Amino acid sequence: MKALAYLLLIQVKNKILMLKKKPAFLVLYGIIIVFVLFSIVTMIIFGKDMPQTKFADERIVFLILAGLGLLFLFTFVSTGLSTGSSLFTMPDVGLLFVSPISSKKILFYGLISTLGKALIGSVFIFYQIGNLKTNFGYGLKEIFGLFAIFTVMILFCQLLSIGIYIFSNGNRARKRVIKGLLYALIGVLLLTALYLQRQEHIGIMEAVLRMTDASWFGYVPVTGWATMLFIGVVHNSMFKMIISLTLFLMIGIIIISLLTAGKADYYEDVLLSTEFTFQTKLAAKEGRNIPRQTATKIKVKDNDLGIGKGSGAMAFMYKHILELKRNSRFIFADGYTVFLMVGVGIAGYNFKTSEVSYYIVLAVVIYLQFFLTTMGKLKIELMRPFIYLIPENSLKKVFAASVTSLLKPCVDGICMFAVFGVFSGASIPTCIFFAFAYAASGAVFVGITILYQRVLGGQPNMIIQLSIGMGLLLAIMAPSVGVSIVAAILLPEALSFLSVLPYTVFCLFFAVLLFVTCGNLIDKAEYSGKA
Amino acid sequence: MLLVRNVTKRYGKFVANDNVSFEIRPGEISVLVGPNGAGKSTIIKSIAGLLKFDGSITINGNENKSIQAKRDLGYVPEMPALYDMLTVWEHLEFIARAYSLSNWKEKAESLLQRFELDDKKKKLGSELSKGMQQKVSICCCILTGPKVILFDEPMVGLDPHAIKELKNLIVEKRQEGAAILISTHMLDSVNEFWDSTNIMMNGKIAARRTRKEIEGSGEDLEALFFKITEGDKVVQ
């Protein structure tokens, strides 16, 4: 046990010491810690003095929690049905599994290590302190409650995934049953919401809110348990807290017993998922395709052979298009494009009367785009030596390797706002200019990823992007957003579609500026084979 | 002609290359040897323009990061890094396009044939074994007709036929006047054709010898290596 405790502690220590080699990250993490502490202290000192205003409907928080719980449940059950989750890493497999240490102790080590990761993963809750306080009147009790619930959910779902894998591995009938139960659960929830809507003559949103607030919902696995636990915390209901914690604990203990009872040997059960997780992480680091457990072999067709066009730096662009073509027949349009089309279609249909809501839709999709924009193909190129070796100007290579990342938001914008126009009744020029604004935002976000790479030598994690990146971006973009808002107010109705033009022009200018200033990336970067 | 002058490469406080200087003339095969962690791959990557360093590296008189120098340089990395979604042939096509080569197809065909890859032209990078990836990497490097060629552990993972072909290719390139630098631990594999050697220890060049000097003293490459790297603990 001493060896396992040593291993845990030394890994934590080394991870912290490693930050010394990345001073920019050290500063950013420092800022995050100060920000979180500042938020907590401010809340403690000034929280009580804040005037009591009318707060928003707290069922919205219950709904978000339920939604995330359902997402966790779906994701981890699906993983359990394919590869299973793992509490371990490849070095654990290579060094610990073969060591003369009890497998139960090793399992305990895996649980503690996963709990640590879950705690770190739940830190983002603290970024919502201001939001939760202002909008819902929540204090430290509720915020720490949410933090603990997220940690419990992540840990539990990991265990659930392993349990499902052990139960269903190699048994198609069991897999079918579990899959059926999962889809049935989702179906029942959807039907219940629709039933409530019809029965009570209320909107779909109100129906969903009522459903997640209902007492029966608290008994729905994971999503309901988490919601019930939070409702218990908010309303000081010991009964609800005990019931939900008991459910989490009971199923958790059953799964652990399954892993350790009798002659059960979980090493083999977690081996595949550990190897798969390792391969996935390695592939992600190296920018390769994520290996699929049931990978469909890509067949290269004769008429699809060859890059065909481009010379010099532009060879990168045509190569990327060929690679995209191999991944998806629609090249730039993918699942996310469909998701956007469906999302804005529904939004357009529901808010067709209000022109202000058009701008809200645009703002929301741009907000999502900020978090989902990656360096794309350029990142992959930086992890291979070719881009450094090819005798071309650095800016040309950076631009050519980023073209596909710039084209993706153009395609998404066109598809999305075409659907939006159909369902909302927005004018064609409005849809076109919205698509331009979306594409221009994409160019800025791609530029920002290049800026990160140039300054930090890598891409910051989501927490940093959420706190620092978003804040900086808002500060820089604020004037153009302001001008666009003023334009929207002042322009006659017939020309209102032009209101987003200042924002679009500024985005394009800023994107060009980012590319030009960071275009020497290849000359200044060092090839390490990883990003 | 490759000229390396006073190159120092630091990672924080760690000095990976300490004031390294050497040169390789056209038509010369130089082998870079040394124990693990001696700094061989670092100096090769610095020459290839993949790392920042202090000092000067010129390729045929041009600063190594210049476009002209890149045009003259070929590099075979230790770990082949191919694109998953490109076929073997498309890797060569991509290199030809990126280097703006003309009339490259015949040469590409001949290289693939030499390394027994001609029946694998339509295989994707992700479908190739490490050895096959290494062969593609060698073909990509040679296709551009480089005048200075860097090989970082080129024989690791290759089958005997490919090793034989690679050795022949290296000798041919020397005859064509290329300056060739090979970093390797497999001393036997370069014994028959090396012209000069630089032995690295702790980031520095610990010794430099030409073949003539060694043959004159009755030593061989392996004996010299152990003499330099193990000092008093010399093996017979």
Short mmCIF file of C-alpha atoms in Angstrom, two decimals, chain A residues 76-458:
data_model
loop_
_atom_site.label_atom_id
_atom_site.label_comp_id
_atom_site.label_asym_id
_atom_site.label_seq_id
_atom_site.Cartn_x
_atom_site.Cartn_y
_atom_site.Cartn_z
CA PHE A 76 -20.55 6.04 -20.25
CA VAL A 77 -23.09 3.31 -20.95
CA SER A 78 -22.12 3.46 -24.63
CA THR A 79 -18.44 3.22 -23.67
CA GLY A 80 -19.25 0.30 -21.39
CA LEU A 81 -20.89 -1.49 -24.30
CA SER A 82 -17.84 -1.07 -26.53
CA THR A 83 -14.51 -0.83 -24.71
CA GLY A 84 -15.42 -0.11 -21.10
CA SER A 85 -13.87 2.64 -19.04
CA SER A 86 -10.66 2.33 -17.21
CA LEU A 87 -9.45 3.58 -13.87
CA PHE A 88 -5.92 2.82 -14.95
CA THR A 89 -3.21 3.96 -17.33
CA MET A 90 -0.80 1.93 -19.44
CA PRO A 91 2.08 2.28 -16.95
CA ASP A 92 -0.31 0.89 -14.31
CA VAL A 93 -0.90 -2.13 -16.53
CA GLY A 94 2.78 -2.63 -17.26
CA LEU A 95 4.13 -2.03 -13.76
CA LEU A 96 1.34 -2.47 -11.20
CA PHE A 97 -0.71 -5.34 -12.61
CA VAL A 98 2.35 -7.59 -12.72
CA SER A 99 3.61 -6.54 -9.28
CA PRO A 100 3.03 -8.56 -6.10
CA ILE A 101 0.44 -6.08 -4.79
CA SER A 102 -3.10 -7.17 -4.01
CA SER A 103 -5.48 -6.51 -6.90
CA LYS A 104 -7.99 -5.02 -4.41
CA LYS A 105 -5.44 -2.47 -3.29
CA ILE A 106 -4.66 -1.66 -6.91
CA LEU A 107 -8.38 -1.17 -7.55
CA PHE A 108 -8.54 1.19 -4.58
CA TYR A 109 -5.57 3.08 -6.03
CA GLY A 110 -7.41 3.33 -9.37
CA LEU A 111 -10.52 4.66 -7.64
CA ILE A 112 -8.58 7.31 -5.70
CA SER A 113 -6.70 8.40 -8.79
CA THR A 114 -9.97 8.67 -10.77
CA LEU A 115 -11.58 10.58 -7.90
CA GLY A 116 -8.71 13.09 -8.07
CA LYS A 117 -9.24 13.55 -11.80
CA ALA A 118 -13.00 13.90 -11.26
CA LEU A 119 -12.40 16.61 -8.65
CA ILE A 120 -10.21 18.57 -11.05
CA GLY A 121 -12.73 18.05 -13.84
CA SER A 122 -15.48 19.55 -11.67
CA VAL A 123 -13.59 22.78 -10.91
CA PHE A 124 -15.43 24.55 -13.72
CA ILE A 125 -18.46 24.80 -11.40
CA PHE A 126 -16.67 27.53 -9.47
CA TYR A 127 -16.66 29.69 -12.58
CA GLN A 128 -20.40 29.86 -12.26
CA ILE A 129 -20.31 31.35 -8.75
CA GLY A 130 -21.27 34.83 -9.95
CA ASN A 131 -23.90 33.53 -12.32
CA LEU A 132 -25.47 31.19 -9.76
CA LYS A 133 -25.45 33.87 -7.07
CA THR A 134 -26.91 36.63 -9.22
CA ASN A 135 -29.48 34.62 -11.11
CA PHE A 136 -30.53 32.00 -8.60
CA GLY A 137 -29.44 33.42 -5.26
CA TYR A 138 -27.27 30.39 -4.57
CA GLY A 139 -24.59 30.50 -1.89
CA LEU A 140 -21.51 28.45 -1.09
CA LYS A 141 -23.58 25.48 0.13
CA GLU A 142 -25.26 25.04 -3.24
CA ILE A 143 -22.07 25.67 -5.24
CA PHE A 144 -20.01 23.18 -3.25
CA GLY A 145 -23.00 20.84 -3.50
CA LEU A 146 -22.89 21.07 -7.30
CA PHE A 147 -19.14 20.53 -7.25
CA ALA A 148 -19.52 17.39 -5.12
CA ILE A 149 -22.41 16.09 -7.27
CA PHE A 150 -20.38 16.44 -10.46
CA THR A 151 -17.46 14.61 -8.86
CA VAL A 152 -19.74 11.80 -7.68
CA MET A 153 -21.38 11.56 -11.11
CA ILE A 154 -18.06 11.31 -12.98
CA LEU A 155 -16.68 8.70 -10.59
CA PHE A 156 -19.89 6.69 -10.56
CA CYS A 157 -20.22 6.74 -14.34
CA GLN A 158 -16.65 5.42 -14.71
CA LEU A 159 -17.57 2.53 -12.42
CA LEU A 160 -20.86 1.98 -14.19
CA SER A 161 -19.06 1.78 -17.51
CA ILE A 162 -16.67 -0.88 -16.17
CA GLY A 163 -19.60 -2.77 -14.63
CA ILE A 164 -21.50 -2.77 -17.92
CA TYR A 165 -18.40 -3.90 -19.79
CA ILE A 166 -17.85 -6.84 -17.43
CA PHE A 167 -21.53 -7.77 -17.55
CA SER A 168 -21.95 -7.55 -21.31
CA ASN A 169 -18.53 -8.30 -22.79
CA GLY A 170 -18.84 -10.99 -25.44
CA ASN A 171 -22.56 -11.40 -24.83
CA ARG A 172 -24.62 -9.84 -27.60
CA ALA A 173 -27.95 -10.53 -25.95
CA ARG A 174 -26.93 -8.66 -22.80
CA LYS A 175 -25.59 -5.78 -24.87
CA ARG A 176 -28.89 -5.57 -26.71
CA VAL A 177 -30.80 -5.56 -23.42
CA ILE A 178 -28.69 -2.74 -21.96
CA LYS A 179 -28.86 -0.71 -25.14
CA GLY A 180 -32.62 -1.29 -25.27
CA LEU A 181 -33.02 -0.16 -21.66
CA LEU A 182 -31.00 2.97 -22.30
CA TYR A 183 -33.01 3.96 -25.38
CA ALA A 184 -36.25 3.04 -23.62
CA LEU A 185 -35.33 5.34 -20.73
CA ILE A 186 -34.62 8.23 -23.08
CA GLY A 187 -37.80 7.49 -25.01
CA VAL A 188 -39.91 7.40 -21.85
CA LEU A 189 -38.50 10.74 -20.72
CA LEU A 190 -39.23 12.32 -24.10
CA LEU A 191 -42.76 10.90 -24.21
CA THR A 192 -43.43 12.05 -20.65
CA ALA A 193 -42.40 15.59 -21.53
CA LEU A 194 -44.65 15.54 -24.60
CA TYR A 195 -47.53 14.05 -22.58
CA LEU A 196 -47.16 16.79 -19.96
CA GLN A 197 -47.15 19.43 -22.67
CA ARG A 198 -50.38 18.14 -24.21
CA GLN A 199 -52.09 17.35 -20.95
CA GLU A 200 -51.34 20.62 -19.22
CA HIS A 201 -51.46 22.80 -22.37
CA ILE A 202 -48.03 24.25 -21.63
CA GLY A 203 -44.90 24.91 -23.71
CA ILE A 204 -42.36 22.15 -24.21
CA MET A 205 -39.81 24.00 -22.06
CA GLU A 206 -42.22 24.27 -19.14
CA ALA A 207 -43.09 20.59 -19.53
CA VAL A 208 -39.43 19.56 -19.34
CA LEU A 209 -38.88 21.84 -16.33
CA ARG A 210 -41.84 20.28 -14.53
CA MET A 211 -40.65 16.81 -15.34
CA THR A 212 -37.15 17.30 -13.88
CA ASP A 213 -38.66 18.88 -10.77
CA ALA A 214 -41.10 16.01 -10.22
CA SER A 215 -40.35 13.69 -7.30
CA TRP A 216 -40.48 10.51 -9.46
CA PHE A 217 -37.71 11.90 -11.67
CA GLY A 218 -35.31 11.63 -8.70
CA TYR A 219 -35.34 7.84 -9.07
CA VAL A 220 -34.15 7.86 -12.71
CA PRO A 221 -30.60 6.43 -12.69
CA VAL A 222 -27.76 8.94 -12.56
CA THR A 223 -29.59 11.95 -14.06
CA GLY A 224 -32.44 11.75 -11.56
CA TRP A 225 -30.27 10.80 -8.61
CA ALA A 226 -27.99 13.77 -9.24
CA THR A 227 -30.97 16.13 -9.59
CA MET A 228 -32.61 14.77 -6.43
CA LEU A 229 -29.34 15.18 -4.53
CA PHE A 230 -29.06 18.80 -5.60
CA ILE A 231 -32.70 19.53 -4.82
CA GLY A 232 -32.02 17.99 -1.40
CA VAL A 233 -29.05 20.32 -0.91
CA VAL A 234 -30.97 23.40 -2.06
CA HIS A 235 -34.08 22.67 0.02
CA ASN A 236 -32.21 21.20 3.01
CA SER A 237 -34.04 17.91 2.54
CA MET A 238 -32.01 15.27 4.36
CA PHE A 239 -34.32 12.55 3.06
CA LYS A 240 -33.65 13.36 -0.60
CA MET A 241 -29.92 13.62 -0.03
CA ILE A 242 -29.77 10.27 1.79
CA ILE A 243 -31.90 8.49 -0.81
CA SER A 244 -29.87 9.70 -3.78
CA LEU A 245 -26.51 9.13 -2.09
CA THR A 246 -27.64 5.64 -1.07
CA LEU A 247 -28.56 4.86 -4.67
CA PHE A 248 -25.16 6.05 -5.97
CA LEU A 249 -23.36 4.20 -3.17
CA MET A 250 -25.35 0.98 -3.43
CA ILE A 251 -24.86 0.52 -7.17
CA GLY A 252 -21.21 1.59 -6.81
CA ILE A 253 -20.62 -1.08 -4.15
CA ILE A 254 -22.32 -3.71 -6.29
CA ILE A 255 -20.00 -2.89 -9.20
CA ILE A 256 -16.90 -2.95 -6.97
CA SER A 257 -18.04 -6.31 -5.58
CA LEU A 258 -18.43 -7.57 -9.13
CA LEU A 259 -14.82 -6.57 -9.77
CA THR A 260 -13.33 -8.10 -6.64
CA ALA A 261 -15.66 -10.87 -5.47
CA GLY A 262 -14.49 -14.48 -5.46
CA LYS A 263 -12.07 -15.33 -8.20
CA ALA A 264 -13.07 -12.35 -10.32
CA ASP A 265 -10.08 -10.97 -12.16
CA TYR A 266 -10.69 -7.44 -13.36
CA TYR A 267 -7.23 -7.06 -14.92
CA GLU A 268 -8.35 -8.59 -18.21
CA ASP A 269 -11.59 -6.60 -18.14
CA VAL A 270 -9.89 -3.24 -17.83
CA LEU A 271 -6.92 -4.14 -20.04
CA LEU A 272 -8.69 -3.58 -23.36
CA SER A 273 -10.15 -0.25 -22.31
CA THR A 274 -6.83 0.89 -20.84
CA GLU A 275 -5.03 0.02 -24.06
CA PHE A 276 -7.77 1.64 -26.10
CA THR A 277 -7.72 4.80 -23.94
CA PHE A 278 -3.93 4.90 -24.30
CA GLN A 279 -4.14 4.56 -28.09
CA THR A 280 -6.87 7.20 -28.23
CA LYS A 281 -4.86 9.67 -26.16
CA LEU A 282 -1.75 8.97 -28.19
CA ALA A 283 -3.65 9.44 -31.43
CA ALA A 284 -5.18 12.67 -30.15
CA LYS A 285 -1.76 13.95 -29.06
CA GLU A 286 -0.24 13.09 -32.39
CA GLY A 287 -3.24 14.40 -34.27
CA ARG A 288 -3.97 11.04 -35.83
CA ASN A 289 -7.44 9.63 -36.30
CA ILE A 290 -8.87 8.29 -33.08
CA PRO A 291 -8.78 4.50 -33.37
CA ARG A 292 -12.22 2.99 -33.51
CA GLN A 293 -12.97 -0.28 -31.84
CA THR A 294 -15.05 -1.39 -34.74
CA ALA A 295 -13.13 0.57 -37.31
CA THR A 296 -14.57 0.46 -40.77
CA LYS A 297 -11.74 0.00 -43.18
CA ILE A 298 -11.35 2.98 -45.48
CA LYS A 299 -11.19 1.75 -49.03
CA VAL A 300 -9.27 3.97 -51.40
CA LYS A 301 -11.13 4.13 -54.69
CA ASP A 302 -9.22 4.40 -57.96
CA ASN A 303 -11.02 7.57 -58.99
CA ASP A 304 -10.27 9.04 -55.59
CA LEU A 305 -6.54 8.48 -55.75
CA GLY A 306 -4.12 11.40 -55.71
CA ILE A 307 -4.02 14.96 -54.44
CA GLY A 308 -4.39 16.25 -57.98
CA LYS A 309 -3.81 19.98 -57.46
CA GLY A 310 -1.61 22.55 -55.78
CA SER A 311 2.06 23.24 -55.58
CA GLY A 312 4.30 24.76 -52.96
CA ALA A 313 2.53 25.61 -49.72
CA MET A 314 -0.91 25.17 -51.32
CA ALA A 315 -0.20 21.44 -51.59
CA PHE A 316 -1.12 21.36 -47.90
CA MET A 317 -4.62 22.66 -48.63
CA TYR A 318 -5.37 20.13 -51.36
CA LYS A 319 -3.91 17.35 -49.25
CA HIS A 320 -6.23 18.34 -46.39
CA ILE A 321 -9.25 18.36 -48.68
CA LEU A 322 -8.35 14.83 -49.83
CA GLU A 323 -7.98 13.72 -46.21
CA LEU A 324 -11.36 15.24 -45.32
CA LYS A 325 -12.93 13.55 -48.33
CA ARG A 326 -11.65 10.21 -47.04
CA ASN A 327 -13.21 10.88 -43.66
CA SER A 328 -16.58 12.13 -44.86
CA ARG A 329 -18.21 12.19 -48.26
CA PHE A 330 -19.58 15.67 -47.53
CA ILE A 331 -16.03 16.97 -46.81
CA PHE A 332 -16.81 19.95 -44.58
CA ALA A 333 -20.32 19.12 -43.49
CA ASP A 334 -20.36 16.71 -40.57
CA GLY A 335 -22.45 15.77 -37.54
CA TYR A 336 -21.85 19.19 -36.01
CA THR A 337 -23.24 20.89 -39.12
CA VAL A 338 -26.39 18.80 -38.81
CA PHE A 339 -26.58 19.58 -35.09
CA LEU A 340 -26.37 23.31 -35.86
CA MET A 341 -28.95 23.06 -38.62
CA VAL A 342 -31.41 21.24 -36.37
CA GLY A 343 -30.70 23.58 -33.45
CA VAL A 344 -31.16 26.85 -35.34
CA GLY A 345 -34.09 25.34 -37.21
CA ILE A 346 -35.92 24.68 -33.92
CA ALA A 347 -34.88 28.08 -32.56
CA GLY A 348 -36.01 29.81 -35.75
CA TYR A 349 -39.38 28.05 -35.65
CA ASN A 350 -39.99 28.96 -32.00
CA PHE A 351 -38.80 32.57 -32.13
CA LYS A 352 -39.99 33.54 -35.58
CA THR A 353 -41.83 36.64 -34.37
CA SER A 354 -38.94 38.38 -32.67
CA GLU A 355 -36.08 39.88 -34.67
CA VAL A 356 -34.03 40.34 -31.49
CA SER A 357 -34.05 36.57 -31.08
CA TYR A 358 -32.26 36.25 -34.46
CA TYR A 359 -29.27 38.01 -32.90
CA ILE A 360 -29.49 35.79 -29.83
CA VAL A 361 -29.32 32.72 -32.08
CA LEU A 362 -26.28 34.16 -33.87
CA ALA A 363 -24.60 34.99 -30.54
CA VAL A 364 -25.24 31.49 -29.19
CA VAL A 365 -23.83 29.69 -32.24
CA ILE A 366 -20.76 31.97 -32.22
CA TYR A 367 -20.32 31.30 -28.48
CA LEU A 368 -20.42 27.54 -29.17
CA GLN A 369 -18.04 28.01 -32.07
CA PHE A 370 -15.46 29.63 -29.78
CA PHE A 371 -15.17 26.47 -27.70
CA LEU A 372 -15.32 24.06 -30.58
CA THR A 373 -12.77 25.76 -32.84
CA THR A 374 -9.50 23.89 -32.93
CA MET A 375 -6.30 24.31 -34.88
CA GLY A 376 -7.57 21.47 -37.02
CA LYS A 377 -5.19 20.32 -39.70
CA LEU A 378 -2.46 22.82 -38.79
CA LYS A 379 -2.07 21.11 -35.43
CA ILE A 380 -1.56 17.79 -37.19
CA GLU A 381 1.03 19.35 -39.48
CA LEU A 382 2.96 20.79 -36.53
CA MET A 383 3.35 17.27 -35.21
CA ARG A 384 5.01 16.07 -38.39
CA PRO A 385 8.31 17.30 -39.80
CA PHE A 386 7.11 18.06 -43.35
CA ILE A 387 5.77 21.56 -42.70
CA TYR A 388 9.12 22.58 -41.21
CA LEU A 389 11.14 21.06 -44.04
CA ILE A 390 9.18 22.19 -47.07
CA PRO A 391 10.95 25.13 -48.75
CA GLU A 392 8.21 27.75 -48.51
CA ASN A 393 7.54 30.91 -46.53
CA SER A 394 6.18 30.25 -43.02
CA LEU A 395 3.11 32.50 -43.39
CA LYS A 396 2.13 30.78 -46.63
CA LYS A 397 2.44 27.36 -44.97
CA VAL A 398 0.45 28.45 -41.89
CA PHE A 399 -2.28 29.89 -44.08
CA ALA A 400 -2.41 26.92 -46.48
CA ALA A 401 -2.54 24.48 -43.57
CA SER A 402 -5.40 26.49 -42.01
CA VAL A 403 -7.59 26.91 -45.10
CA THR A 404 -9.78 23.91 -44.32
CA SER A 405 -10.32 25.20 -40.77
CA LEU A 406 -11.39 28.54 -42.29
CA LEU A 407 -13.70 26.93 -44.82
CA LYS A 408 -15.53 24.76 -42.28
CA PRO A 409 -17.34 27.70 -40.57
CA CYS A 410 -18.24 29.07 -44.02
CA VAL A 411 -19.98 25.81 -44.93
CA ASP A 412 -21.56 25.51 -41.47
CA GLY A 413 -22.74 29.14 -41.65
CA ILE A 414 -24.34 28.72 -45.07
CA CYS A 415 -26.08 25.44 -44.18
CA MET A 416 -27.22 26.66 -40.77
CA PHE A 417 -28.62 30.04 -41.80
CA ALA A 418 -30.29 28.59 -44.87
CA VAL A 419 -32.29 26.36 -42.51
CA PHE A 420 -32.77 29.27 -40.12
CA GLY A 421 -34.17 31.40 -42.94
CA VAL A 422 -36.68 28.71 -43.89
CA PHE A 423 -37.96 28.18 -40.35
CA SER A 424 -37.80 31.71 -38.94
CA GLY A 425 -38.86 33.61 -41.99
CA ALA A 426 -35.78 35.86 -41.71
CA SER A 427 -34.98 37.66 -44.95
CA ILE A 428 -32.41 36.21 -47.36
CA PRO A 429 -29.95 39.14 -46.91
CA THR A 430 -30.18 38.70 -43.12
CA CYS A 431 -29.32 35.01 -43.44
CA ILE A 432 -26.45 35.73 -45.83
CA PHE A 433 -24.96 38.40 -43.56
CA PHE A 434 -25.40 36.16 -40.51
CA ALA A 435 -23.53 33.40 -42.35
CA PHE A 436 -20.77 35.92 -43.15
CA ALA A 437 -20.61 36.95 -39.48
CA TYR A 438 -20.40 33.32 -38.40
CA ALA A 439 -17.65 32.53 -40.94
CA ALA A 440 -15.70 35.67 -39.96
CA SER A 441 -15.94 34.71 -36.28
CA GLY A 442 -14.55 31.31 -37.23
CA ALA A 443 -11.58 33.01 -38.91
CA VAL A 444 -10.86 34.95 -35.70
CA PHE A 445 -11.13 31.83 -33.56
CA VAL A 446 -8.76 29.92 -35.86
CA GLY A 447 -6.41 32.92 -35.63
CA ILE A 448 -6.60 32.76 -31.85
CA THR A 449 -5.60 29.09 -31.82
CA ILE A 450 -2.55 30.09 -33.88
CA LEU A 451 -1.85 32.91 -31.42
CA TYR A 452 -2.01 30.42 -28.53
CA GLN A 453 0.40 28.14 -30.38
CA ARG A 454 2.77 31.02 -31.07
CA VAL A 455 2.73 32.42 -27.53
CA LEU A 456 2.16 29.36 -25.35
CA GLY A 457 3.65 26.74 -27.63
CA GLY A 458 0.42 24.72 -27.32
#
